[in-house]
Amino acid sequence: MDFDLNGGNKRVFNRLGGGGGGGSTRPMAPTDTRQKVCFHWRAGRCNRSPCPYLHRELPGPGPGQGQGPGYTNKRVAEESGFAGPSHRRGPGFNGNSNSSWGRFGGNRTVTKTEKVCNFWVDGNCTYGDKCRYLHCWSKGESFALLTQLDGHEKLVSGIALPSGSDKLYTGSKDETLRVWDCASGQCTGVLKLGGEVGCVLSEGPWLLVGMPNLVKAWNIETNADQSLNGPVGQVYSLVVGTDLLFAGTQDGSILAWRYNAATNCFEPAASLTGHTLAVVTLYVGANRLYSGSMDKTIKVWSLDNLQCIQTLTDHTSVVMSLICWDQFLLSCSLDNTVKIWAAVEGGNLEATYTHKEEHGVLALCGVHDAEAKPVLLCSCNDNTLRLYDLPSFTERGKIFAKQEIRAIQIGPGGIFFTGDGTGQVKVWKWCTEPTAALP
C-alpha cells in the first residue's frame, strides 16, 4: 500500500528591488538602479564565479527588518551510545489533564525559510555558518541529537526496544530486521525476512513483526519463533490488549491471537470485521481497542466482547495514527488534522478540538520531556516532525529528515527514536538545559 505523501512545500523566492551597492553585482548603466539577489545563492547552490547577481540581501525598508542568513551550530552530545535502563513501550501519559486544547499559546507560525541545506547534507556546502539554510537536523532548545544509525536501505517502518534488553530492533521495507547494541550504537545483526516489514512490536519477551500475509514472533529470551498465519496482505499495525494480540491488515480485518503458555504458542482467537479498506493503526486504552483505516474511519471496539461500539467519521482522508492521553483519544490523518476526542454523556466519543497542519499527518507519539511535561510528537509529510506542548499545542521544536518520518519510539531516560523514508534511524534525547542542535 502506498500513500500519496507528495504534498510538500513550494519554494518561495522574494524578489527585492532597489537598495545600495556592494558585493557581487553585474555591470549596470548609470540609469539602471535595478539590483537583483541571485536566487541560486538563496537556494545554496550558486556555482558561478564571478556571479552577475548579488550574493547578499538588499537592505530592508526600515530598522529591524533586515535578516541575515547565518545559523550557528554547536555539538551537544559527547556520547555516541544510548544505553540506559529498560523502558516499556508506549507514551505513558499520566499527567494532569484538562480540556483547554489549543488555548495556551496556540499555533506558532513557522517561517517558510526553515529548510535543511541540501549541500550540507551532501557534505559540500561552501557557505558554512553564513549559509541561509539549516546545517542541523532540528530546531529547538530542549532536545538534542545523540547519534544516527545507518544501515537500512528503505523506509523504516518499525522500531522496538524490548523491556530489559540492551538491544534495539528496527524493521524496514528493505525486508530486513536490524539489531543494534544500545551501548555502542553499532549494528550487531541483520535478519533477512523475505518480505517488507509493516510494523514492529515488543511485548514482554516477544518481538513481533508484521509482514505480508503473516506475523513473525520471536522470543528473544529462548530464541523460539513462530509464524502467525491468517492475515491477507500486509500487516500494518500490531497491539496487545488484555491477553490478545491484534493485527491490522491490508484487507480491512483485524485478527486476534491468544498466547497459550502451556504450548508456548499464539493461537487464533477472533477476527474483527467492519472496515472496508486497510487497517493502518491500532491502539488500546480504557478497555477499548481503537482502529484507524484507509476508509477514513475510526472504530471503537469493546475488549470485553470484541464488538464494535462506535464508528467515528470526522476525518476526510486516511487515519494514520492513534494514541490515548488520559481520557482523550488523539487521531491524525492525511486530511492535515489532528483531532482530540473525548467521551460525552452516554459514553460515546466526540471530536472536541481539531489542530490543523499544512500537510498530511503521518504519525503521533506521546512523550514526557526532561521536566515531565507532556509533549506530542507529530510527523508530517513535509519531512518534518513537530513537537507540541499539550494541551496547548504550542510548538516547541521541529525535527527535519531527508524523507518522511514514519516510525517513532520512546526509549529510557528521556531518549526517543525516529526512523525515516531513507532508512535512517536517529536517536534523540531531552535536555534539562537549553542546547543548540547537533549538526
CSV table of C-alpha atoms in Angstrom, one decimal:
chain,number,residue,atom,x,y,z
A,1,MET,CA,0.0,0.0,0.0
A,2,ASP,CA,1.4,3.4,-1.0
A,3,PHE,CA,0.1,6.6,0.4
A,4,ASP,CA,0.2,9.9,-1.6
A,5,LEU,CA,2.6,11.9,0.5
A,6,ASN,CA,3.6,14.4,-2.1
A,7,GLY,CA,2.1,17.5,-0.7
A,8,GLY,CA,5.4,19.2,0.0
A,9,ASN,CA,6.2,22.9,0.3
A,10,LYS,CA,6.6,25.1,-2.7
A,11,ARG,CA,9.8,27.2,-2.7
A,12,VAL,CA,9.1,30.9,-2.4
A,13,PHE,CA,11.5,33.4,-3.7
A,14,ASN,CA,11.1,37.1,-2.7
A,15,ARG,CA,12.2,39.4,-5.4
A,16,LEU,CA,13.8,42.5,-3.9
A,17,GLY,CA,14.5,45.7,-5.8
A,18,GLY,CA,16.3,49.0,-5.2
A,19,GLY,CA,18.9,49.2,-2.5
A,20,GLY,CA,22.6,50.1,-2.3
A,21,GLY,CA,25.6,48.6,-3.9
A,22,GLY,CA,28.3,46.3,-2.5
A,23,GLY,CA,29.0,42.6,-3.0
A,24,SER,CA,29.0,41.0,-6.4
A,25,THR,CA,26.9,43.0,-8.9
A,26,ARG,CA,26.6,42.9,-12.6
A,27,PRO,CA,27.7,46.0,-14.6
A,28,MET,CA,24.9,48.5,-14.9
A,29,ALA,CA,24.3,51.7,-16.8
A,30,PRO,CA,24.2,54.8,-14.6
A,31,THR,CA,20.5,55.0,-15.0
A,32,ASP,CA,19.9,51.3,-14.2
A,33,THR,CA,19.2,51.1,-10.5
A,34,ARG,CA,17.9,47.5,-10.5
A,35,GLN,CA,19.9,45.1,-8.4
A,36,LYS,CA,18.8,41.6,-8.0
A,37,VAL,CA,19.8,38.9,-5.4
A,38,CYS,CA,21.0,35.7,-7.0
A,39,PHE,CA,18.2,33.1,-6.4
A,40,HIS,CA,20.7,30.3,-6.9
A,41,TRP,CA,22.7,31.8,-3.9
A,42,ARG,CA,19.5,31.9,-1.9
A,43,ALA,CA,18.9,28.2,-2.7
A,44,GLY,CA,22.5,27.5,-1.6
A,45,ARG,CA,23.7,26.2,-5.0
A,46,CYS,CA,25.2,29.1,-7.0
A,47,ASN,CA,28.5,28.0,-8.6
A,48,ARG,CA,29.1,31.0,-10.9
A,49,SER,CA,32.4,32.8,-10.2
A,50,PRO,CA,32.0,35.7,-10.7
A,51,CYS,CA,28.2,35.8,-10.4
A,52,PRO,CA,26.5,38.8,-12.1
A,53,TYR,CA,24.0,39.0,-9.2
A,54,LEU,CA,24.2,39.9,-5.6
A,55,HIS,CA,25.3,37.2,-3.0
A,56,ARG,CA,23.8,39.2,-0.1
A,57,GLU,CA,20.4,40.5,0.8
A,58,LEU,CA,19.5,44.0,-0.1
A,59,PRO,CA,18.9,46.5,2.8
A,60,GLY,CA,15.4,46.4,4.1
A,61,PRO,CA,12.9,49.3,4.2
A,62,GLY,CA,13.4,50.1,7.8
A,63,PRO,CA,15.3,49.3,11.0
A,64,GLY,CA,14.8,45.8,12.4
A,65,GLN,CA,13.6,44.4,9.1
A,66,GLY,CA,16.8,43.1,7.7
A,67,GLN,CA,17.5,39.4,8.2
A,68,GLY,CA,20.9,37.8,7.9
A,69,PRO,CA,21.2,34.2,6.7
A,70,GLY,CA,23.6,32.9,9.3
A,71,TYR,CA,23.0,29.9,11.6
A,72,THR,CA,25.4,28.8,14.3
A,73,ASN,CA,25.5,25.2,15.3
A,74,LYS,CA,27.2,23.6,18.3
A,75,ARG,CA,27.8,20.0,19.1
A,76,VAL,CA,25.9,19.0,22.2
A,77,ALA,CA,26.3,15.2,22.6
A,78,GLU,CA,29.6,13.7,23.6
A,79,GLU,CA,28.5,10.1,23.7
A,80,SER,CA,27.6,8.0,20.7
A,81,GLY,CA,25.7,5.3,22.5
A,82,PHE,CA,22.2,5.5,24.1
A,83,ALA,CA,22.5,3.0,27.0
A,84,GLY,CA,20.0,3.2,29.8
A,85,PRO,CA,17.6,1.3,31.9
A,86,SER,CA,14.9,-0.7,30.1
A,87,HIS,CA,11.6,1.1,29.4
A,88,ARG,CA,8.2,-0.2,28.5
A,89,ARG,CA,6.9,1.0,25.1
A,90,GLY,CA,4.0,3.4,24.9
A,91,PRO,CA,3.6,7.1,25.7
A,92,GLY,CA,2.7,6.6,29.4
A,93,PHE,CA,0.7,9.8,29.5
A,94,ASN,CA,-0.4,10.2,33.1
A,95,GLY,CA,0.0,13.9,33.9
A,96,ASN,CA,-2.7,16.3,34.9
A,97,SER,CA,-5.1,17.0,32.0
A,98,ASN,CA,-7.8,19.5,31.1
A,99,SER,CA,-9.9,20.2,28.1
A,100,SER,CA,-8.1,23.5,27.2
A,101,TRP,CA,-6.9,22.3,23.9
A,102,GLY,CA,-5.1,24.9,21.9
A,103,ARG,CA,-5.8,27.7,24.4
A,104,PHE,CA,-2.4,28.5,25.8
A,105,GLY,CA,-0.2,29.9,23.2
A,106,GLY,CA,-2.0,28.5,20.1
A,107,ASN,CA,-0.1,27.6,16.9
A,108,ARG,CA,3.1,29.4,16.4
A,109,THR,CA,3.8,30.5,12.9
A,110,VAL,CA,6.9,28.9,11.5
A,111,THR,CA,8.9,30.8,8.8
A,112,LYS,CA,8.8,29.3,5.4
A,113,THR,CA,12.6,29.6,5.1
A,114,GLU,CA,13.2,26.7,7.5
A,115,LYS,CA,15.0,24.2,5.4
A,116,VAL,CA,18.0,21.9,5.7
A,117,CYS,CA,20.7,22.8,3.2
A,118,ASN,CA,21.0,20.1,0.6
A,119,PHE,CA,24.6,20.8,0.0
A,120,TRP,CA,25.3,20.4,3.8
A,121,VAL,CA,23.6,17.1,3.7
A,122,ASP,CA,25.9,16.0,0.8
A,123,GLY,CA,28.9,17.4,2.7
A,124,ASN,CA,29.9,20.1,0.2
A,125,CYS,CA,28.3,23.4,1.4
A,126,THR,CA,30.9,26.2,1.0
A,127,TYR,CA,29.0,28.8,3.0
A,128,GLY,CA,29.5,27.3,6.4
A,129,ASP,CA,27.9,29.4,9.2
A,130,LYS,CA,26.9,32.0,6.6
A,131,CYS,CA,24.6,29.7,4.8
A,132,ARG,CA,21.0,30.9,5.0
A,133,TYR,CA,19.8,27.3,5.3
A,134,LEU,CA,20.0,24.9,8.3
A,135,HIS,CA,23.1,22.9,8.9
A,136,CYS,CA,21.4,20.7,11.5
A,137,TRP,CA,18.5,18.2,11.8
A,138,SER,CA,16.4,20.1,14.3
A,139,LYS,CA,15.3,23.4,15.7
A,140,GLY,CA,14.6,23.6,19.4
A,141,GLU,CA,16.4,24.1,22.7
A,142,SER,CA,15.0,21.3,24.8
A,143,PHE,CA,16.2,18.2,22.9
A,144,ALA,CA,19.3,17.1,21.0
A,145,LEU,CA,20.5,14.5,18.5
A,146,LEU,CA,22.7,11.9,20.1
A,147,THR,CA,23.6,9.7,17.2
A,148,GLN,CA,22.4,8.3,13.8
A,149,LEU,CA,22.1,4.6,12.9
A,150,ASP,CA,22.7,3.9,9.3
A,151,GLY,CA,22.2,0.5,7.5
A,152,HIS,CA,18.6,0.3,6.2
A,153,GLU,CA,18.2,1.0,2.5
A,154,LYS,CA,14.5,1.8,2.5
A,155,LEU,CA,11.8,3.3,4.8
A,156,VAL,CA,12.0,2.4,8.5
A,157,SER,CA,8.5,1.1,9.4
A,158,GLY,CA,9.0,0.0,12.9
A,159,ILE,CA,11.3,0.4,16.0
A,160,ALA,CA,11.1,-1.6,19.2
A,161,LEU,CA,13.1,-1.6,22.4
A,162,PRO,CA,12.2,-4.7,24.5
A,163,SER,CA,11.9,-4.4,28.2
A,164,GLY,CA,15.1,-5.5,30.0
A,165,SER,CA,17.1,-5.8,26.7
A,166,ASP,CA,20.2,-3.9,25.7
A,167,LYS,CA,19.2,-4.3,22.0
A,168,LEU,CA,17.2,-2.0,19.7
A,169,TYR,CA,15.3,-3.6,16.8
A,170,THR,CA,14.4,-1.8,13.6
A,171,GLY,CA,12.3,-3.1,10.7
A,172,SER,CA,12.2,-1.7,7.2
A,173,LYS,CA,10.7,-2.0,3.7
A,174,ASP,CA,14.1,-3.3,2.6
A,175,GLU,CA,12.9,-6.7,4.0
A,176,THR,CA,15.3,-6.7,6.9
A,177,LEU,CA,15.2,-6.6,10.7
A,178,ARG,CA,18.4,-5.0,12.2
A,179,VAL,CA,19.6,-5.4,15.8
A,180,TRP,CA,21.6,-2.5,17.4
A,181,ASP,CA,23.7,-2.5,20.5
A,182,CYS,CA,22.3,0.2,22.8
A,183,ALA,CA,25.7,0.9,24.4
A,184,SER,CA,27.8,1.4,21.2
A,185,GLY,CA,25.1,2.2,18.6
A,186,GLN,CA,26.6,-0.5,16.4
A,187,CYS,CA,24.5,-2.9,14.3
A,188,THR,CA,25.1,-6.4,15.6
A,189,GLY,CA,22.9,-8.4,13.4
A,190,VAL,CA,20.8,-8.3,10.2
A,191,LEU,CA,17.9,-10.7,9.7
A,192,LYS,CA,16.7,-11.1,6.1
A,193,LEU,CA,12.9,-11.7,6.2
A,194,GLY,CA,12.0,-12.1,2.6
A,195,GLY,CA,9.2,-9.6,2.8
A,196,GLU,CA,8.6,-5.9,3.7
A,197,VAL,CA,8.2,-5.1,7.4
A,198,GLY,CA,4.9,-3.3,8.1
A,199,CYS,CA,5.4,-2.8,11.8
A,200,VAL,CA,7.4,-4.0,14.8
A,201,LEU,CA,6.1,-4.5,18.4
A,202,SER,CA,7.9,-5.6,21.6
A,203,GLU,CA,5.7,-7.1,24.3
A,204,GLY,CA,7.4,-9.0,27.2
A,205,PRO,CA,9.9,-11.4,25.8
A,206,TRP,CA,8.3,-11.4,22.4
A,207,LEU,CA,9.4,-9.4,19.4
A,208,LEU,CA,6.5,-9.3,16.8
A,209,VAL,CA,6.9,-8.3,13.2
A,210,GLY,CA,4.1,-7.5,10.8
A,211,MET,CA,4.8,-8.8,7.2
A,212,PRO,CA,2.8,-9.7,4.1
A,213,ASN,CA,0.3,-12.4,5.0
A,214,LEU,CA,1.8,-13.3,8.4
A,215,VAL,CA,3.1,-12.1,11.7
A,216,LYS,CA,6.5,-13.3,12.8
A,217,ALA,CA,7.0,-13.9,16.5
A,218,TRP,CA,10.4,-14.3,18.2
A,219,ASN,CA,11.1,-15.0,21.9
A,220,ILE,CA,14.3,-13.1,22.5
A,221,GLU,CA,14.9,-15.0,25.7
A,222,THR,CA,14.5,-18.5,24.4
A,223,ASN,CA,15.1,-17.9,20.7
A,224,ALA,CA,11.8,-19.7,19.9
A,225,ASP,CA,10.0,-18.4,16.9
A,226,GLN,CA,6.5,-18.8,15.4
A,227,SER,CA,4.7,-17.7,12.2
A,228,LEU,CA,1.2,-16.5,12.8
A,229,ASN,CA,-0.8,-17.1,9.6
A,230,GLY,CA,-4.2,-15.7,8.7
A,231,PRO,CA,-3.6,-12.1,7.6
A,232,VAL,CA,-4.5,-11.2,4.0
A,233,GLY,CA,-2.0,-8.7,2.6
A,234,GLN,CA,0.4,-6.6,4.6
A,235,VAL,CA,0.2,-6.3,8.3
A,236,TYR,CA,0.4,-2.6,9.1
A,237,SER,CA,-0.2,-2.4,12.9
A,238,LEU,CA,0.2,-4.6,16.0
A,239,VAL,CA,-1.0,-4.0,19.5
A,240,VAL,CA,-1.6,-6.1,22.7
A,241,GLY,CA,-4.8,-5.7,24.7
A,242,THR,CA,-5.7,-7.7,27.8
A,243,ASP,CA,-4.5,-11.2,26.8
A,244,LEU,CA,-4.8,-10.8,23.0
A,245,LEU,CA,-2.5,-9.8,20.2
A,246,PHE,CA,-4.3,-7.7,17.5
A,247,ALA,CA,-3.1,-7.2,13.9
A,248,GLY,CA,-4.4,-4.6,11.4
A,249,THR,CA,-4.3,-6.0,7.9
A,250,GLN,CA,-4.5,-4.8,4.3
A,251,ASP,CA,-7.9,-6.4,3.6
A,252,GLY,CA,-9.5,-4.3,6.4
A,253,SER,CA,-9.8,-7.0,9.0
A,254,ILE,CA,-8.3,-7.1,12.5
A,255,LEU,CA,-7.1,-10.6,13.5
A,256,ALA,CA,-6.6,-11.6,17.1
A,257,TRP,CA,-4.4,-14.3,18.7
A,258,ARG,CA,-4.2,-15.5,22.3
A,259,TYR,CA,-1.0,-16.7,23.8
A,260,ASN,CA,-1.1,-20.2,25.3
A,261,ALA,CA,1.5,-20.5,28.0
A,262,ALA,CA,1.2,-24.3,28.1
A,263,THR,CA,2.1,-24.8,24.5
A,264,ASN,CA,4.2,-21.6,24.3
A,265,CYS,CA,2.3,-20.6,21.1
A,266,PHE,CA,-0.1,-18.0,19.8
A,267,GLU,CA,-3.4,-19.4,18.9
A,268,PRO,CA,-6.1,-17.8,16.6
A,269,ALA,CA,-8.9,-16.2,18.8
A,270,ALA,CA,-11.0,-13.9,16.7
A,271,SER,CA,-11.4,-11.8,13.5
A,272,LEU,CA,-12.9,-8.3,13.7
A,273,THR,CA,-14.5,-7.1,10.6
A,274,GLY,CA,-16.1,-3.8,9.6
A,275,HIS,CA,-13.5,-1.6,8.0
A,276,THR,CA,-13.8,-1.6,4.2
A,277,LEU,CA,-10.1,-0.8,3.5
A,278,ALA,CA,-6.8,-1.5,5.1
A,279,VAL,CA,-6.4,-1.0,8.9
A,280,VAL,CA,-3.4,1.2,9.3
A,281,THR,CA,-3.2,1.9,13.0
A,282,LEU,CA,-4.3,0.2,16.3
A,283,TYR,CA,-4.3,1.4,19.9
A,284,VAL,CA,-5.5,0.0,23.2
A,285,GLY,CA,-6.8,2.2,26.0
A,286,ALA,CA,-9.6,2.3,28.6
A,287,ASN,CA,-10.6,-1.3,27.9
A,288,ARG,CA,-11.2,-0.3,24.3
A,289,LEU,CA,-9.4,-1.2,21.0
A,290,TYR,CA,-9.3,1.7,18.6
A,291,SER,CA,-8.6,1.1,14.9
A,292,GLY,CA,-7.9,3.7,12.1
A,293,SER,CA,-8.2,2.8,8.4
A,294,MET,CA,-7.8,3.9,4.9
A,295,ASP,CA,-11.6,4.0,4.7
A,296,LYS,CA,-11.3,7.3,6.7
A,297,THR,CA,-13.0,6.0,9.8
A,298,ILE,CA,-12.0,5.1,13.4
A,299,LYS,CA,-13.8,2.2,15.0
A,300,VAL,CA,-14.1,1.7,18.7
A,301,TRP,CA,-14.2,-2.0,19.9
A,302,SER,CA,-15.0,-3.3,23.4
A,303,LEU,CA,-12.3,-5.6,24.7
A,304,ASP,CA,-14.9,-7.5,26.7
A,305,ASN,CA,-16.8,-8.9,23.7
A,306,LEU,CA,-14.8,-7.7,20.7
A,307,GLN,CA,-17.8,-5.9,19.3
A,308,CYS,CA,-17.7,-2.5,17.5
A,309,ILE,CA,-19.5,0.0,19.7
A,310,GLN,CA,-18.9,3.2,17.7
A,311,THR,CA,-17.6,4.4,14.3
A,312,LEU,CA,-16.1,7.9,14.1
A,313,THR,CA,-16.3,9.5,10.7
A,314,ASP,CA,-15.0,13.1,11.1
A,315,HIS,CA,-11.7,12.6,9.2
A,316,THR,CA,-11.8,13.1,5.4
A,317,SER,CA,-8.8,11.0,4.5
A,318,VAL,CA,-6.7,8.0,5.7
A,319,VAL,CA,-6.5,7.8,9.5
A,320,MET,CA,-2.8,7.2,10.0
A,321,SER,CA,-2.2,7.1,13.8
A,322,LEU,CA,-4.0,6.9,17.1
A,323,ILE,CA,-2.8,7.4,20.7
A,324,CYS,CA,-4.5,8.0,24.1
A,325,TRP,CA,-3.7,10.7,26.6
A,326,ASP,CA,-5.6,10.4,29.9
A,327,GLN,CA,-9.3,10.3,29.0
A,328,PHE,CA,-8.7,11.6,25.5
A,329,LEU,CA,-8.2,9.9,22.1
A,330,LEU,CA,-5.9,11.6,19.6
A,331,SER,CA,-6.0,10.8,15.9
A,332,CYS,CA,-4.2,12.1,12.9
A,333,SER,CA,-4.9,11.9,9.2
A,334,LEU,CA,-3.7,12.7,5.7
A,335,ASP,CA,-6.5,15.4,5.8
A,336,ASN,CA,-3.9,17.6,7.6
A,337,THR,CA,-5.5,17.4,11.0
A,338,VAL,CA,-5.0,16.1,14.5
A,339,LYS,CA,-8.3,15.5,16.3
A,340,ILE,CA,-8.9,15.3,20.0
A,341,TRP,CA,-11.8,13.0,21.1
A,342,ALA,CA,-13.5,13.0,24.5
A,343,ALA,CA,-16.4,10.9,25.9
A,344,VAL,CA,-19.7,12.8,26.2
A,345,GLU,CA,-22.8,11.8,28.2
A,346,GLY,CA,-23.7,8.2,27.2
A,347,GLY,CA,-20.0,7.2,26.7
A,348,ASN,CA,-19.7,8.0,23.0
A,349,LEU,CA,-16.6,9.9,21.7
A,350,GLU,CA,-16.9,13.3,20.0
A,351,ALA,CA,-14.3,15.5,18.5
A,352,THR,CA,-13.7,18.4,20.9
A,353,TYR,CA,-10.7,20.1,19.2
A,354,THR,CA,-9.1,20.0,15.8
A,355,HIS,CA,-5.5,21.0,15.3
A,356,LYS,CA,-4.7,21.8,11.6
A,357,GLU,CA,-1.4,21.3,9.9
A,358,GLU,CA,-0.3,22.5,6.4
A,359,HIS,CA,0.5,18.9,5.4
A,360,GLY,CA,-0.9,15.4,6.0
A,361,VAL,CA,-0.1,14.0,9.4
A,362,LEU,CA,1.6,10.5,9.4
A,363,ALA,CA,2.3,9.5,13.0
A,364,LEU,CA,1.7,10.5,16.6
A,365,CYS,CA,3.7,9.7,19.7
A,366,GLY,CA,3.2,10.9,23.3
A,367,VAL,CA,6.3,11.6,25.4
A,368,HIS,CA,7.4,13.4,28.5
A,369,ASP,CA,10.2,16.0,28.3
A,370,ALA,CA,13.0,16.3,30.9
A,371,GLU,CA,10.7,18.2,33.2
A,372,ALA,CA,8.0,15.5,32.9
A,373,LYS,CA,5.7,17.8,30.8
A,374,PRO,CA,3.6,16.0,28.2
A,375,VAL,CA,4.7,16.6,24.6
A,376,LEU,CA,3.1,15.4,21.4
A,377,LEU,CA,5.4,14.3,18.5
A,378,CYS,CA,3.6,14.9,15.3
A,379,SER,CA,5.2,13.6,12.0
A,380,CYS,CA,4.0,15.4,8.8
A,381,ASN,CA,4.5,14.5,5.1
A,382,ASP,CA,6.7,17.6,4.5
A,383,ASN,CA,9.6,15.5,6.0
A,384,THR,CA,9.3,17.1,9.5
A,385,LEU,CA,8.4,16.1,13.0
A,386,ARG,CA,6.8,18.8,15.1
A,387,LEU,CA,6.9,18.9,18.9
A,388,TYR,CA,3.9,20.4,20.7
A,389,ASP,CA,3.2,21.0,24.3
A,390,LEU,CA,-0.1,19.5,25.5
A,391,PRO,CA,-2.8,20.5,25.8
A,392,SER,CA,-2.0,24.0,24.3
A,393,PHE,CA,-0.5,22.7,21.1
A,394,THR,CA,2.2,25.4,21.4
A,395,GLU,CA,5.1,24.4,19.1
A,396,ARG,CA,8.4,24.0,20.9
A,397,GLY,CA,10.6,22.5,18.2
A,398,LYS,CA,10.9,20.7,14.9
A,399,ILE,CA,12.9,17.8,13.6
A,400,PHE,CA,13.9,17.5,9.9
A,401,ALA,CA,14.5,14.4,7.8
A,402,LYS,CA,15.5,13.6,4.3
A,403,GLN,CA,12.2,11.8,3.8
A,404,GLU,CA,9.1,11.4,5.9
A,405,ILE,CA,9.3,10.0,9.4
A,406,ARG,CA,7.1,7.0,9.7
A,407,ALA,CA,8.4,5.3,12.9
A,408,ILE,CA,8.7,6.9,16.4
A,409,GLN,CA,9.6,5.0,19.6
A,410,ILE,CA,10.1,6.0,23.2
A,411,GLY,CA,13.2,4.9,25.0
A,412,PRO,CA,14.6,5.1,28.5
A,413,GLY,CA,16.0,8.1,30.3
A,414,GLY,CA,14.4,10.8,28.1
A,415,ILE,CA,15.5,9.1,24.8
A,416,PHE,CA,13.3,8.7,21.7
A,417,PHE,CA,13.9,7.3,18.3
A,418,THR,CA,12.8,8.3,14.8
A,419,GLY,CA,13.0,6.4,11.5
A,420,ASP,CA,12.6,8.0,8.1
A,421,GLY,CA,11.9,7.0,4.5
A,422,THR,CA,15.6,6.8,3.6
A,423,GLY,CA,16.3,4.2,6.2
A,424,GLN,CA,18.0,6.4,8.7
A,425,VAL,CA,17.3,5.9,12.4
A,426,LYS,CA,18.1,8.9,14.7
A,427,VAL,CA,18.4,8.8,18.5
A,428,TRP,CA,17.3,12.0,20.4
A,429,LYS,CA,17.4,13.0,24.0
A,430,TRP,CA,15.5,15.5,26.1
A,431,CYS,CA,17.8,18.1,27.7
A,432,THR,CA,17.4,19.6,31.1
A,433,GLU,CA,19.3,22.7,29.9
A,434,PRO,CA,18.7,24.6,26.6
A,435,THR,CA,21.2,23.5,24.0
A,436,ALA,CA,21.9,24.0,20.4
A,437,ALA,CA,21.3,21.3,17.8
A,438,LEU,CA,23.9,18.7,16.9
A,439,PRO,CA,24.9,19.1,13.3
